[in-house]
JSON list of N, CA and C in Angstrom, two decimals:
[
{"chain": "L", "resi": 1, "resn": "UNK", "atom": "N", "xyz": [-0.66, 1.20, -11.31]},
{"chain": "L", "resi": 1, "resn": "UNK", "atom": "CA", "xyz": [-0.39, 1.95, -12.51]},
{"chain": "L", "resi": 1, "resn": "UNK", "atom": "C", "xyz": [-0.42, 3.46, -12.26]},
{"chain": "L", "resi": 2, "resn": "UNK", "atom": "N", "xyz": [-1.29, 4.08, -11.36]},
{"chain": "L", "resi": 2, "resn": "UNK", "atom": "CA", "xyz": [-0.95, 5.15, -10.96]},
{"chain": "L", "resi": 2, "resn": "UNK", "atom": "C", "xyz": [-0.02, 5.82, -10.27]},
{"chain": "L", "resi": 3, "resn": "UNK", "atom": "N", "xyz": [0.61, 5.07, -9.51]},
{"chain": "L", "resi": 3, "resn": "UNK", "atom": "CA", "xyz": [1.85, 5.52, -8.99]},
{"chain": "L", "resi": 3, "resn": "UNK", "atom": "C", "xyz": [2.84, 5.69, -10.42]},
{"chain": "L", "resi": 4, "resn": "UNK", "atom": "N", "xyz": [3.05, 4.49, -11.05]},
{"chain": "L", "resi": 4, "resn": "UNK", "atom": "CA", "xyz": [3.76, 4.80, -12.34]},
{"chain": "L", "resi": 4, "resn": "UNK", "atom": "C", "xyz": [3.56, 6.15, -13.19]},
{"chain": "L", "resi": 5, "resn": "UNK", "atom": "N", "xyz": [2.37, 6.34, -12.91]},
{"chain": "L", "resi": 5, "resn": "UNK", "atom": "CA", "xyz": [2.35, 7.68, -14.04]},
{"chain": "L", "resi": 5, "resn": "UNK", "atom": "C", "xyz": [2.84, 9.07, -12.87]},
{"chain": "L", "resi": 6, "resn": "UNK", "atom": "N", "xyz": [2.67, 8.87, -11.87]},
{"chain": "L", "resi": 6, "resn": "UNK", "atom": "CA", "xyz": [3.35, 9.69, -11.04]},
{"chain": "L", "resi": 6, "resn": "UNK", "atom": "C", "xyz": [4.29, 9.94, -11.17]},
{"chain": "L", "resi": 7, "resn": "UNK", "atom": "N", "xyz": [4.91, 9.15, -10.84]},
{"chain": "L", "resi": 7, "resn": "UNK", "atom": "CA", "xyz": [6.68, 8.98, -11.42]},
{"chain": "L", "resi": 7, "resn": "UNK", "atom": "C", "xyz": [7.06, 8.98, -12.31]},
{"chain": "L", "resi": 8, "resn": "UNK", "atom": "N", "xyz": [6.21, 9.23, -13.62]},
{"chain": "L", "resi": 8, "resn": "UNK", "atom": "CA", "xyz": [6.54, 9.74, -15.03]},
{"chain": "L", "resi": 8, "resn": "UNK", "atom": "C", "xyz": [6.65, 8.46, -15.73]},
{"chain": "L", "resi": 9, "resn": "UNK", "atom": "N", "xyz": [6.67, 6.85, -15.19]},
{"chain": "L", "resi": 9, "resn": "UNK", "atom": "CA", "xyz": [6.94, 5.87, -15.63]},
{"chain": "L", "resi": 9, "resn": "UNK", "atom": "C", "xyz": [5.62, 5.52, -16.33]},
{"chain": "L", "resi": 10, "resn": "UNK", "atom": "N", "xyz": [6.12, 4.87, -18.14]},
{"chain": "L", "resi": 10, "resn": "UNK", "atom": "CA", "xyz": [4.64, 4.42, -18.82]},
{"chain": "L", "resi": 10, "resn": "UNK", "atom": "C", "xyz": [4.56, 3.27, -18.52]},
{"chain": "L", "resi": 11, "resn": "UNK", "atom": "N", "xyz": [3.65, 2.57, -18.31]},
{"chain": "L", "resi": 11, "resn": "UNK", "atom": "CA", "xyz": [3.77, 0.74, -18.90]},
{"chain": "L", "resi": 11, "resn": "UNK", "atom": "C", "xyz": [2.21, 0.26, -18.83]},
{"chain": "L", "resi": 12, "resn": "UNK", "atom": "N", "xyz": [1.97, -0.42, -19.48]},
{"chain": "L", "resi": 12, "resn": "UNK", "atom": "CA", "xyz": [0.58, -1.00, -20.14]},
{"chain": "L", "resi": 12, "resn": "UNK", "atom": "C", "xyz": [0.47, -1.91, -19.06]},
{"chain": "L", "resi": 13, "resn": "UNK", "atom": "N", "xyz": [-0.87, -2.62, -18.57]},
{"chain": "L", "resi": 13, "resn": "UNK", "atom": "CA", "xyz": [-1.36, -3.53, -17.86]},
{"chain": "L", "resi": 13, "resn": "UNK", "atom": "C", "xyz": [-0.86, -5.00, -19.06]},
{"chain": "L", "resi": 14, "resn": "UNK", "atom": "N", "xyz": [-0.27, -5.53, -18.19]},
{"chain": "L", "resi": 14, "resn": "UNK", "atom": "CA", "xyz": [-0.16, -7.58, -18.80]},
{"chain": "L", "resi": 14, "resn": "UNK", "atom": "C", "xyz": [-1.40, -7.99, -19.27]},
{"chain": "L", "resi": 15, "resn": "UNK", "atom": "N", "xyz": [-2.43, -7.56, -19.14]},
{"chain": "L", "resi": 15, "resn": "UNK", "atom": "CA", "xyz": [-3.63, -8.52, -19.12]},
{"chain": "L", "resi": 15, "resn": "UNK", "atom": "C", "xyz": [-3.75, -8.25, -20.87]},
{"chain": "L", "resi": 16, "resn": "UNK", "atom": "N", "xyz": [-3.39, -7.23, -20.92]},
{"chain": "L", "resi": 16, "resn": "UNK", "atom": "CA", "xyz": [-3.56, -6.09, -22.58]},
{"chain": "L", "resi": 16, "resn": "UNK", "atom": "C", "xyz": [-2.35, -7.36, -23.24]},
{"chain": "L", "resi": 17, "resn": "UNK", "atom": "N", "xyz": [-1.58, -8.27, -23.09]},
{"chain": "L", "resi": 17, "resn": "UNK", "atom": "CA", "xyz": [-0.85, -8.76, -24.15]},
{"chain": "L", "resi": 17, "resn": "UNK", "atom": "C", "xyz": [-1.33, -10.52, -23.31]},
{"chain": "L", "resi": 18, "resn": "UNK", "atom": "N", "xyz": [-2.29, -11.15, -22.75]},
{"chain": "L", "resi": 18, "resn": "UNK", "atom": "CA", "xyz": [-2.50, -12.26, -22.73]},
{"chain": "L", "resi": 18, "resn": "UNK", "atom": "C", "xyz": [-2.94, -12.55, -23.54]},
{"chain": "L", "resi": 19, "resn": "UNK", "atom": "N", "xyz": [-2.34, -13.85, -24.20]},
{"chain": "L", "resi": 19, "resn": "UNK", "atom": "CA", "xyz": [-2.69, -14.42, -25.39]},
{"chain": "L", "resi": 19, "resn": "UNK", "atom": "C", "xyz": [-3.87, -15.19, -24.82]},
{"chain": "L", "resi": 20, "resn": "UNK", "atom": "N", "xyz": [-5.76, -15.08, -25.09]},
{"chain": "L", "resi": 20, "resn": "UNK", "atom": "CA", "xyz": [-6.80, -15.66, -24.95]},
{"chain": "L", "resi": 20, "resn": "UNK", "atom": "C", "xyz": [-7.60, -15.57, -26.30]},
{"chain": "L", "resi": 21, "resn": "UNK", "atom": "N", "xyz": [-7.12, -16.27, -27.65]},
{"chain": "L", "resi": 21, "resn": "UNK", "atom": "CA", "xyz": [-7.67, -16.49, -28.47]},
{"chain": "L", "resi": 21, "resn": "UNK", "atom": "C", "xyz": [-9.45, -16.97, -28.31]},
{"chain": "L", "resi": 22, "resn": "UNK", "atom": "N", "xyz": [-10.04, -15.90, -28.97]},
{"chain": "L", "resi": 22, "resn": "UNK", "atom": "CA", "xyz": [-11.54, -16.73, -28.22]},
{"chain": "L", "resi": 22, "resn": "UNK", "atom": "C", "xyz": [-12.07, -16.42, -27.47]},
{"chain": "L", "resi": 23, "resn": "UNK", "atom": "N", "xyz": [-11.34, -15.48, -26.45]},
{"chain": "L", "resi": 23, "resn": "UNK", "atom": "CA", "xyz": [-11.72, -15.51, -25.17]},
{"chain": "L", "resi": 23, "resn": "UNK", "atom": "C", "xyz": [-12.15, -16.96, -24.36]},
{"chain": "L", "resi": 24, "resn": "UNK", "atom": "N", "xyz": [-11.72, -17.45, -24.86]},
{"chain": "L", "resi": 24, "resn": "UNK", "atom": "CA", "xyz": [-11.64, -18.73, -23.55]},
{"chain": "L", "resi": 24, "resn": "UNK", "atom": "C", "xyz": [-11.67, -19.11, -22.22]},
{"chain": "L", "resi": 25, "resn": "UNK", "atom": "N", "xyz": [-11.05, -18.01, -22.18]},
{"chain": "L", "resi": 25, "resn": "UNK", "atom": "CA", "xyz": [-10.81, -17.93, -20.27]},
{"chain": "L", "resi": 25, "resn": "UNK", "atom": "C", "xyz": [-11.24, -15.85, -20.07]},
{"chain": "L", "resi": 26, "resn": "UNK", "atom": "N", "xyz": [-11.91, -16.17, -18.62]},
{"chain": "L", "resi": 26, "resn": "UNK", "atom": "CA", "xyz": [-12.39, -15.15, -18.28]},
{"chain": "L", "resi": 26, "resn": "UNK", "atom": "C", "xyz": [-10.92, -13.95, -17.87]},
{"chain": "L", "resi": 27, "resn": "UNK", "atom": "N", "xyz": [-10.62, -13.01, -18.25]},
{"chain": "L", "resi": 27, "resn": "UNK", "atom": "CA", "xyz": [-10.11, -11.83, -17.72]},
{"chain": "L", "resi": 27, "resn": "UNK", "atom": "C", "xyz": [-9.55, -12.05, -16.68]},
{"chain": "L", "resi": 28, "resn": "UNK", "atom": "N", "xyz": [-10.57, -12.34, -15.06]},
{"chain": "L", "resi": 28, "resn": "UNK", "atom": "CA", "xyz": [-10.07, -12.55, -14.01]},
{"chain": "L", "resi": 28, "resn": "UNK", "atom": "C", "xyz": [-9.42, -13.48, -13.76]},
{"chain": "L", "resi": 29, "resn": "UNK", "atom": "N", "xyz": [-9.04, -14.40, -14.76]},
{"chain": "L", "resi": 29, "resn": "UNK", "atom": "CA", "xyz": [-8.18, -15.49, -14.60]},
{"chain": "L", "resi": 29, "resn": "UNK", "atom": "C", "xyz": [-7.07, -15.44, -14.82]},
{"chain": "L", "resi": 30, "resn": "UNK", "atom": "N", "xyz": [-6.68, -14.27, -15.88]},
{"chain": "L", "resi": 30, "resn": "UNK", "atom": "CA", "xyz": [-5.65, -14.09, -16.33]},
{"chain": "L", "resi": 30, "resn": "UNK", "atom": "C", "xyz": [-3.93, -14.21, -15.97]},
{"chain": "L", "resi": 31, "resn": "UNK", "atom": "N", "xyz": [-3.58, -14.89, -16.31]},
{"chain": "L", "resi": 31, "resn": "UNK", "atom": "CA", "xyz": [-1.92, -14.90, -15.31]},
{"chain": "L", "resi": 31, "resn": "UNK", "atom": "C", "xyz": [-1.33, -13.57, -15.89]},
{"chain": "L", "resi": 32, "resn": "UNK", "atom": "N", "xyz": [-1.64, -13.01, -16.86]},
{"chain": "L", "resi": 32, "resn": "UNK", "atom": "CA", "xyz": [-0.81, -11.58, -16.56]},
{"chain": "L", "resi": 32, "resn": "UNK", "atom": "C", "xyz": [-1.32, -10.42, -16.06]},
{"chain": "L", "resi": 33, "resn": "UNK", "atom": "N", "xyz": [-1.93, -10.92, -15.11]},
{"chain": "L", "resi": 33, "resn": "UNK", "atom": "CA", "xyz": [-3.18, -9.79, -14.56]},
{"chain": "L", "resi": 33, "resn": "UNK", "atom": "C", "xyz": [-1.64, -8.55, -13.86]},
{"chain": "L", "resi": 34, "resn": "UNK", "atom": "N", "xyz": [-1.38, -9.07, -12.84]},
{"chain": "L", "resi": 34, "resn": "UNK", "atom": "CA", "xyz": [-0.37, -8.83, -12.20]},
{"chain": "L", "resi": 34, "resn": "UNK", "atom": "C", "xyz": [0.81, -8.01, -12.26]},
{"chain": "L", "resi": 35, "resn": "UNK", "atom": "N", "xyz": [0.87, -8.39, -14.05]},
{"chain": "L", "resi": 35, "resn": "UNK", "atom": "CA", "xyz": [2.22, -7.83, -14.80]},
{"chain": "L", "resi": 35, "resn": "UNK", "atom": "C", "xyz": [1.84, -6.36, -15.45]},
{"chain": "L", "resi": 36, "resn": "UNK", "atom": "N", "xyz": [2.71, -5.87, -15.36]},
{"chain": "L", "resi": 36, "resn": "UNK", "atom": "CA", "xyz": [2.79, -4.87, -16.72]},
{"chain": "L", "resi": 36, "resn": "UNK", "atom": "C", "xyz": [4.02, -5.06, -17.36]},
{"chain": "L", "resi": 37, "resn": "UNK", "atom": "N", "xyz": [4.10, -4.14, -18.98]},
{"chain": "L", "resi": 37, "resn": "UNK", "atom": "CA", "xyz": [4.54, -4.39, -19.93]},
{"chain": "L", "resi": 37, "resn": "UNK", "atom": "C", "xyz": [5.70, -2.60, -20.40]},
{"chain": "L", "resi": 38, "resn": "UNK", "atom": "N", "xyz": [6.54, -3.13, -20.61]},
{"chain": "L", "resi": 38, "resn": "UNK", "atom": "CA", "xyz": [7.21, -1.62, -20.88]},
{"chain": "L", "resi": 38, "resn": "UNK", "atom": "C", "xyz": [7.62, -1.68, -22.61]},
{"chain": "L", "resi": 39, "resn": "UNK", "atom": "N", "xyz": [7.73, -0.41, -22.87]},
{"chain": "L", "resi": 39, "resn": "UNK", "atom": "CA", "xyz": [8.15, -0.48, -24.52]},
{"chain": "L", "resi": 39, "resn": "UNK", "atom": "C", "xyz": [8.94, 0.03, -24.43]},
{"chain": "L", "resi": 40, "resn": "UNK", "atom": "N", "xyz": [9.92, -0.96, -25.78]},
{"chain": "L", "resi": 40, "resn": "UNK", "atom": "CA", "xyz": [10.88, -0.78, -26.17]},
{"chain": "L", "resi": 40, "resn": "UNK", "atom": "C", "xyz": [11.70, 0.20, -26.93]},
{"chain": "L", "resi": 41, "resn": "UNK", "atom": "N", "xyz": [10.36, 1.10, -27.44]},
{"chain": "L", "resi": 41, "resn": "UNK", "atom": "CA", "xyz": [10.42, 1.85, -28.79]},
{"chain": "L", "resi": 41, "resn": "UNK", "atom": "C", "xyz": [11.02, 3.29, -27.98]},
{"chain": "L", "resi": 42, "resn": "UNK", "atom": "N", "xyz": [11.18, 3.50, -27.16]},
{"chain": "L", "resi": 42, "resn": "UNK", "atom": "CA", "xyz": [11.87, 5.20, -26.93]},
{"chain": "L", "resi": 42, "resn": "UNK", "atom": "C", "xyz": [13.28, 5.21, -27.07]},
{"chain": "L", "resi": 43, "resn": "UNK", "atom": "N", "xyz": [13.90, 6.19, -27.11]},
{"chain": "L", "resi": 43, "resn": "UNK", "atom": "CA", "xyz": [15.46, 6.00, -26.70]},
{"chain": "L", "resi": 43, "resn": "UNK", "atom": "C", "xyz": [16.12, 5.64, -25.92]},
{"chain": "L", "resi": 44, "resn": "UNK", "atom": "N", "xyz": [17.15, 5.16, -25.88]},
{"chain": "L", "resi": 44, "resn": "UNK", "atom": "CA", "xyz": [17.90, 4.68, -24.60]},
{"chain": "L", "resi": 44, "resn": "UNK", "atom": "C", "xyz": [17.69, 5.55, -23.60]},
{"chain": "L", "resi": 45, "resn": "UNK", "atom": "N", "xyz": [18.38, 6.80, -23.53]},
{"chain": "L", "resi": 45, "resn": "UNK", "atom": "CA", "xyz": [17.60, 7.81, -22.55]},
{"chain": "L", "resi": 45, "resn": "UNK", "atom": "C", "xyz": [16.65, 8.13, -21.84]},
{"chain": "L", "resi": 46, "resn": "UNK", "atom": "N", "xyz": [15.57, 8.05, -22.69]},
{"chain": "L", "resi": 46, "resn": "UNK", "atom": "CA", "xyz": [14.13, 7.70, -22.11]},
{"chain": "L", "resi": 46, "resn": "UNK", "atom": "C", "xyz": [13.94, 5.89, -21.15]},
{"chain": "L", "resi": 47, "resn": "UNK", "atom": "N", "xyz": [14.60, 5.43, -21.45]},
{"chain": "L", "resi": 47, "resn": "UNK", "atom": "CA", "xyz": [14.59, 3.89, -21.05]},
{"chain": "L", "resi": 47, "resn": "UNK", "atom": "C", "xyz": [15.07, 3.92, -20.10]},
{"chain": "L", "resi": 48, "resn": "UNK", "atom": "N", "xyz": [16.40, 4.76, -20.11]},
{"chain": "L", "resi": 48, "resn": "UNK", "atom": "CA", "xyz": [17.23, 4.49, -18.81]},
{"chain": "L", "resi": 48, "resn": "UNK", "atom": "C", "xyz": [16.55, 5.33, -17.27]},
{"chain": "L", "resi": 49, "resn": "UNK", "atom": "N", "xyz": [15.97, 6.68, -17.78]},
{"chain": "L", "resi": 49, "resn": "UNK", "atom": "CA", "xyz": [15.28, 8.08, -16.96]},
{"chain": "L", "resi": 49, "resn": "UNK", "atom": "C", "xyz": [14.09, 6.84, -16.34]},
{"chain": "L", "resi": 50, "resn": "UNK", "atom": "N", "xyz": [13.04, 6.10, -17.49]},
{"chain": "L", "resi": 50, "resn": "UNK", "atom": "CA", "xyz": [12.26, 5.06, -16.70]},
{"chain": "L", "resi": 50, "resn": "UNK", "atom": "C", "xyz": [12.75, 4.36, -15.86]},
{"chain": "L", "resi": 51, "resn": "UNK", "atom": "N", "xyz": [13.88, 3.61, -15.93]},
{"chain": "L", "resi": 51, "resn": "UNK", "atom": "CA", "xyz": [14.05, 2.69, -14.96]},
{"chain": "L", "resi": 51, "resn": "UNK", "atom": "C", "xyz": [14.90, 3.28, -13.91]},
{"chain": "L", "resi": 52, "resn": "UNK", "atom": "N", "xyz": [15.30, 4.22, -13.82]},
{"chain": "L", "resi": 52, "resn": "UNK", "atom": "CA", "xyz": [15.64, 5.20, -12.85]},
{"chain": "L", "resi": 52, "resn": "UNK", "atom": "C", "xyz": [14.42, 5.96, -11.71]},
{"chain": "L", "resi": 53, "resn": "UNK", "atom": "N", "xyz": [13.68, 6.04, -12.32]},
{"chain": "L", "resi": 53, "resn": "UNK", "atom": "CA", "xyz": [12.01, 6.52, -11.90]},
{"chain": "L", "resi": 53, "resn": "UNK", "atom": "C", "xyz": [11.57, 5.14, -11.09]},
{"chain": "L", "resi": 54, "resn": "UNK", "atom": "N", "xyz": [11.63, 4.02, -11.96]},
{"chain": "L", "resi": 54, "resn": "UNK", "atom": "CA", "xyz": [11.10, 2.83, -11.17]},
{"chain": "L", "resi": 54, "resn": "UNK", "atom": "C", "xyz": [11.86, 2.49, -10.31]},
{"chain": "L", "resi": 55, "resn": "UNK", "atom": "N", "xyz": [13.14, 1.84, -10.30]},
{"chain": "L", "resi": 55, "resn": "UNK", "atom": "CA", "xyz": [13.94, 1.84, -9.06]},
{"chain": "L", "resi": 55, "resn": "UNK", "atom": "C", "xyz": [13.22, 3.01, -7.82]},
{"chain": "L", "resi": 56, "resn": "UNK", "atom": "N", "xyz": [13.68, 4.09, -8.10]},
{"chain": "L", "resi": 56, "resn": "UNK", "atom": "CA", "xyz": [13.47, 4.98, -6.91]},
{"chain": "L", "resi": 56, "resn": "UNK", "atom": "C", "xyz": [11.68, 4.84, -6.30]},
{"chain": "L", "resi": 57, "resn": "UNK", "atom": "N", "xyz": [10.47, 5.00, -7.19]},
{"chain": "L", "resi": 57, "resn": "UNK", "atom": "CA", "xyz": [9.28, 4.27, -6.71]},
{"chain": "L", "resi": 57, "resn": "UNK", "atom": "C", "xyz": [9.41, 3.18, -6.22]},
{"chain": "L", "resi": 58, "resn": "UNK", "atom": "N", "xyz": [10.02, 1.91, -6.12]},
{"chain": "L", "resi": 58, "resn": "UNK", "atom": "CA", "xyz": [9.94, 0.69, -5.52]},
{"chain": "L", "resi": 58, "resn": "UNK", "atom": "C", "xyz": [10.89, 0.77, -4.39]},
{"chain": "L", "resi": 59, "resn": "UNK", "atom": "N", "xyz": [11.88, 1.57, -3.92]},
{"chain": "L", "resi": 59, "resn": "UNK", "atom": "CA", "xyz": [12.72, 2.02, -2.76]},
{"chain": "L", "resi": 59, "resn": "UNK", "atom": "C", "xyz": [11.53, 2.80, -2.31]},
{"chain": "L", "resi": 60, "resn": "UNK", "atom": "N", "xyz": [10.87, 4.01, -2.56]},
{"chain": "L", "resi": 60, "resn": "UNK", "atom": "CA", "xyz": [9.70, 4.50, -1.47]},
{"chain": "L", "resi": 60, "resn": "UNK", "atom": "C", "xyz": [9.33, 3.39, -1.08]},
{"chain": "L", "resi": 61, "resn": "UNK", "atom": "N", "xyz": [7.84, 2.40, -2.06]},
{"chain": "L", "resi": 61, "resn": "UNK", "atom": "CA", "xyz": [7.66, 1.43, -1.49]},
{"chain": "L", "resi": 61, "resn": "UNK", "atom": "C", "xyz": [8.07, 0.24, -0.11]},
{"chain": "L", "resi": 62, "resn": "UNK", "atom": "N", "xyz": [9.50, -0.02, -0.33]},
{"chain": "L", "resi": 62, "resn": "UNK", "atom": "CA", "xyz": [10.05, -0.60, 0.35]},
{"chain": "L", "resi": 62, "resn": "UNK", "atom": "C", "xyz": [10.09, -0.05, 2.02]},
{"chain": "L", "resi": 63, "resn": "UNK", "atom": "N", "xyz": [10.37, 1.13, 1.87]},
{"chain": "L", "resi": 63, "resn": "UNK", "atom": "CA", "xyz": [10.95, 2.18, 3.21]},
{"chain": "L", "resi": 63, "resn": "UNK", "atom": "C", "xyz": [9.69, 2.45, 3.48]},
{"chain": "L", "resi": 64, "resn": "UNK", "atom": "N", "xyz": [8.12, 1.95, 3.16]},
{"chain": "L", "resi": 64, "resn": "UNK", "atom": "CA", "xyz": [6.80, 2.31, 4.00]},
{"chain": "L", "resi": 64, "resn": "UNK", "atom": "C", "xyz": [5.81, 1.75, 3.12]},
{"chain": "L", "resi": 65, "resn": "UNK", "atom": "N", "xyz": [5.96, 0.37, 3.14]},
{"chain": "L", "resi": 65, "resn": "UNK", "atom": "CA", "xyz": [4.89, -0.68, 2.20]},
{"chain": "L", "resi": 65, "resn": "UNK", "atom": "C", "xyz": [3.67, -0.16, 2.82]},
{"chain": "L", "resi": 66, "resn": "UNK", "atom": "N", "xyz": [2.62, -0.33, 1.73]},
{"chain": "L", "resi": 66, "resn": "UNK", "atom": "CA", "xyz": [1.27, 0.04, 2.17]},
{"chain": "L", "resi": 66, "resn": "UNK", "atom": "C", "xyz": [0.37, -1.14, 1.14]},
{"chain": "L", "resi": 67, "resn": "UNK", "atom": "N", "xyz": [-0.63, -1.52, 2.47]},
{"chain": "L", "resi": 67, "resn": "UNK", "atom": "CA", "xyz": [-1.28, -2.34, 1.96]},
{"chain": "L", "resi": 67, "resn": "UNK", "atom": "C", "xyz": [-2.43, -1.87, 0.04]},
{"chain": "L", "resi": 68, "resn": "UNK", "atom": "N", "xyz": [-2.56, -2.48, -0.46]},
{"chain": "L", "resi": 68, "resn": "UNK", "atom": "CA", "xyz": [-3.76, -1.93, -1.75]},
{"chain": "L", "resi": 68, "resn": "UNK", "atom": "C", "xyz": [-4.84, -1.12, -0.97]},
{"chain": "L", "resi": 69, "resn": "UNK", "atom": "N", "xyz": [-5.41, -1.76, -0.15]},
{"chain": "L", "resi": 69, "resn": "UNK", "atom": "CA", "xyz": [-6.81, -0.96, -0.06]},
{"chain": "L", "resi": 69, "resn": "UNK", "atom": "C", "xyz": [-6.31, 0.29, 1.13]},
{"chain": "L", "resi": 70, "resn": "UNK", "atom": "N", "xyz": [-5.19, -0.09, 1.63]},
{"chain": "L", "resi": 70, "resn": "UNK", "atom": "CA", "xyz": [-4.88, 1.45, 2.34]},
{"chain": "L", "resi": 70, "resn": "UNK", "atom": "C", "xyz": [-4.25, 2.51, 1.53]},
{"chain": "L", "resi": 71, "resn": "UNK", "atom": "N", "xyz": [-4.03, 2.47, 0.41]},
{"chain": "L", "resi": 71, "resn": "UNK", "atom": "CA", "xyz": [-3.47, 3.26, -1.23]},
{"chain": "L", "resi": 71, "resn": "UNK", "atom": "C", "xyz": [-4.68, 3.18, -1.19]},
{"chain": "L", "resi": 72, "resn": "UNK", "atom": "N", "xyz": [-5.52, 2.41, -1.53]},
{"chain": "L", "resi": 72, "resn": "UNK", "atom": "CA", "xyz": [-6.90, 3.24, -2.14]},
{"chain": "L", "resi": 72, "resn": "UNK", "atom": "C", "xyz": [-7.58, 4.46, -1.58]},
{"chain": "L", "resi": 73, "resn": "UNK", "atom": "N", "xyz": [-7.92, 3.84, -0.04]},
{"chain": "L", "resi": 73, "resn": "UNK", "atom": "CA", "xyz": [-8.47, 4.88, 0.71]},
{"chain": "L", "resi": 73, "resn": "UNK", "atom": "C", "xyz": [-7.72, 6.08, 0.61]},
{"chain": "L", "resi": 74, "resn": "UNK", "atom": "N", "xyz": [-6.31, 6.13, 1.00]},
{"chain": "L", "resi": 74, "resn": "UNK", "atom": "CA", "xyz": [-5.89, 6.96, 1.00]},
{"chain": "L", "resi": 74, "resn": "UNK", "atom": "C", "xyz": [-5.47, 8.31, -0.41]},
{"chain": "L", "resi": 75, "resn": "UNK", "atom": "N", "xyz": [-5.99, 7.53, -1.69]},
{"chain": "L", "resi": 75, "resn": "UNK", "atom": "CA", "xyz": [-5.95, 8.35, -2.61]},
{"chain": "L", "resi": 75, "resn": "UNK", "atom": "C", "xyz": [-7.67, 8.46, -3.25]},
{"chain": "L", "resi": 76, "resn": "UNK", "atom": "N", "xyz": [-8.87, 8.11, -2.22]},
{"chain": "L", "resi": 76, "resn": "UNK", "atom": "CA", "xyz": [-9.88, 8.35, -2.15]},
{"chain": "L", "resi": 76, "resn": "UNK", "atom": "C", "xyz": [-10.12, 9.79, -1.66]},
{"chain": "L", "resi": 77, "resn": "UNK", "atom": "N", "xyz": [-9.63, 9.46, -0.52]},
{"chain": "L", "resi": 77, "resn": "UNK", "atom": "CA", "xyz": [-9.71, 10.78, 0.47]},
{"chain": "L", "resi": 77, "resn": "UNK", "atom": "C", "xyz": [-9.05, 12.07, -0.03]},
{"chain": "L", "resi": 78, "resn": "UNK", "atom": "N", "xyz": [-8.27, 11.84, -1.15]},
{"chain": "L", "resi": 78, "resn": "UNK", "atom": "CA", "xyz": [-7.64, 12.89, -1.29]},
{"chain": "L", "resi": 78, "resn": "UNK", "atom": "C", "xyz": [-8.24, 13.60, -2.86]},
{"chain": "L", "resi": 79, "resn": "UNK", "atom": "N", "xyz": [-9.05, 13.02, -3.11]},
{"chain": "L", "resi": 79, "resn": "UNK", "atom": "CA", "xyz": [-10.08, 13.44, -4.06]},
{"chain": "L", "resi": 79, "resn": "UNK", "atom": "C", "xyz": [-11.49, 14.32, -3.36]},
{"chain": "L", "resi": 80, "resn": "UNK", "atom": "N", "xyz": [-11.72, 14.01, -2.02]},
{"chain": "L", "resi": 80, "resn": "UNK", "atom": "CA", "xyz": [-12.84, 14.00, -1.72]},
{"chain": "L", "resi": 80, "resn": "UNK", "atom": "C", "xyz": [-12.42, 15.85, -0.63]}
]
């Protein structure tokens, strides 16, 4: 999710729209852990500039995948 806000892209964590009436099932179980969620509500413009933003973040990605915990460290260190 932070890379997204980098790239100016919004979108909510999946886990925020699993339907667990009750809480029934624990959080970490969640099948939309994984997902995020985009809204619909801006203008086309704004919609299109997002998915223009995301495309081009998931091409970085691609051209120099990095594992999670080597993104972590590496945006640890850059706090520190």
């Amino acid at each position: 999710l932070e890379e997204c806000v980098k790239n100016k892209i919004i979108v909510v964590p999946g886990v925020f729209f699993d339907c667990n009436p009750r809480s029934v099932r624990h959080l970490d179980r969640s099948q939309c852990m994984p997902n995020v969620r985009f809204s619909y509500g801006p203008t086309f413009d704004n919609l299109m500039t997002g998915m223009h933003n995301l495309k081009v973040m998931i091409a970085k990605f691609r051209e120099s995948p990095m594992r999670a915990s080597a993104y972590i460290t590496r945006e640890i260190s850059k706090e520190l």
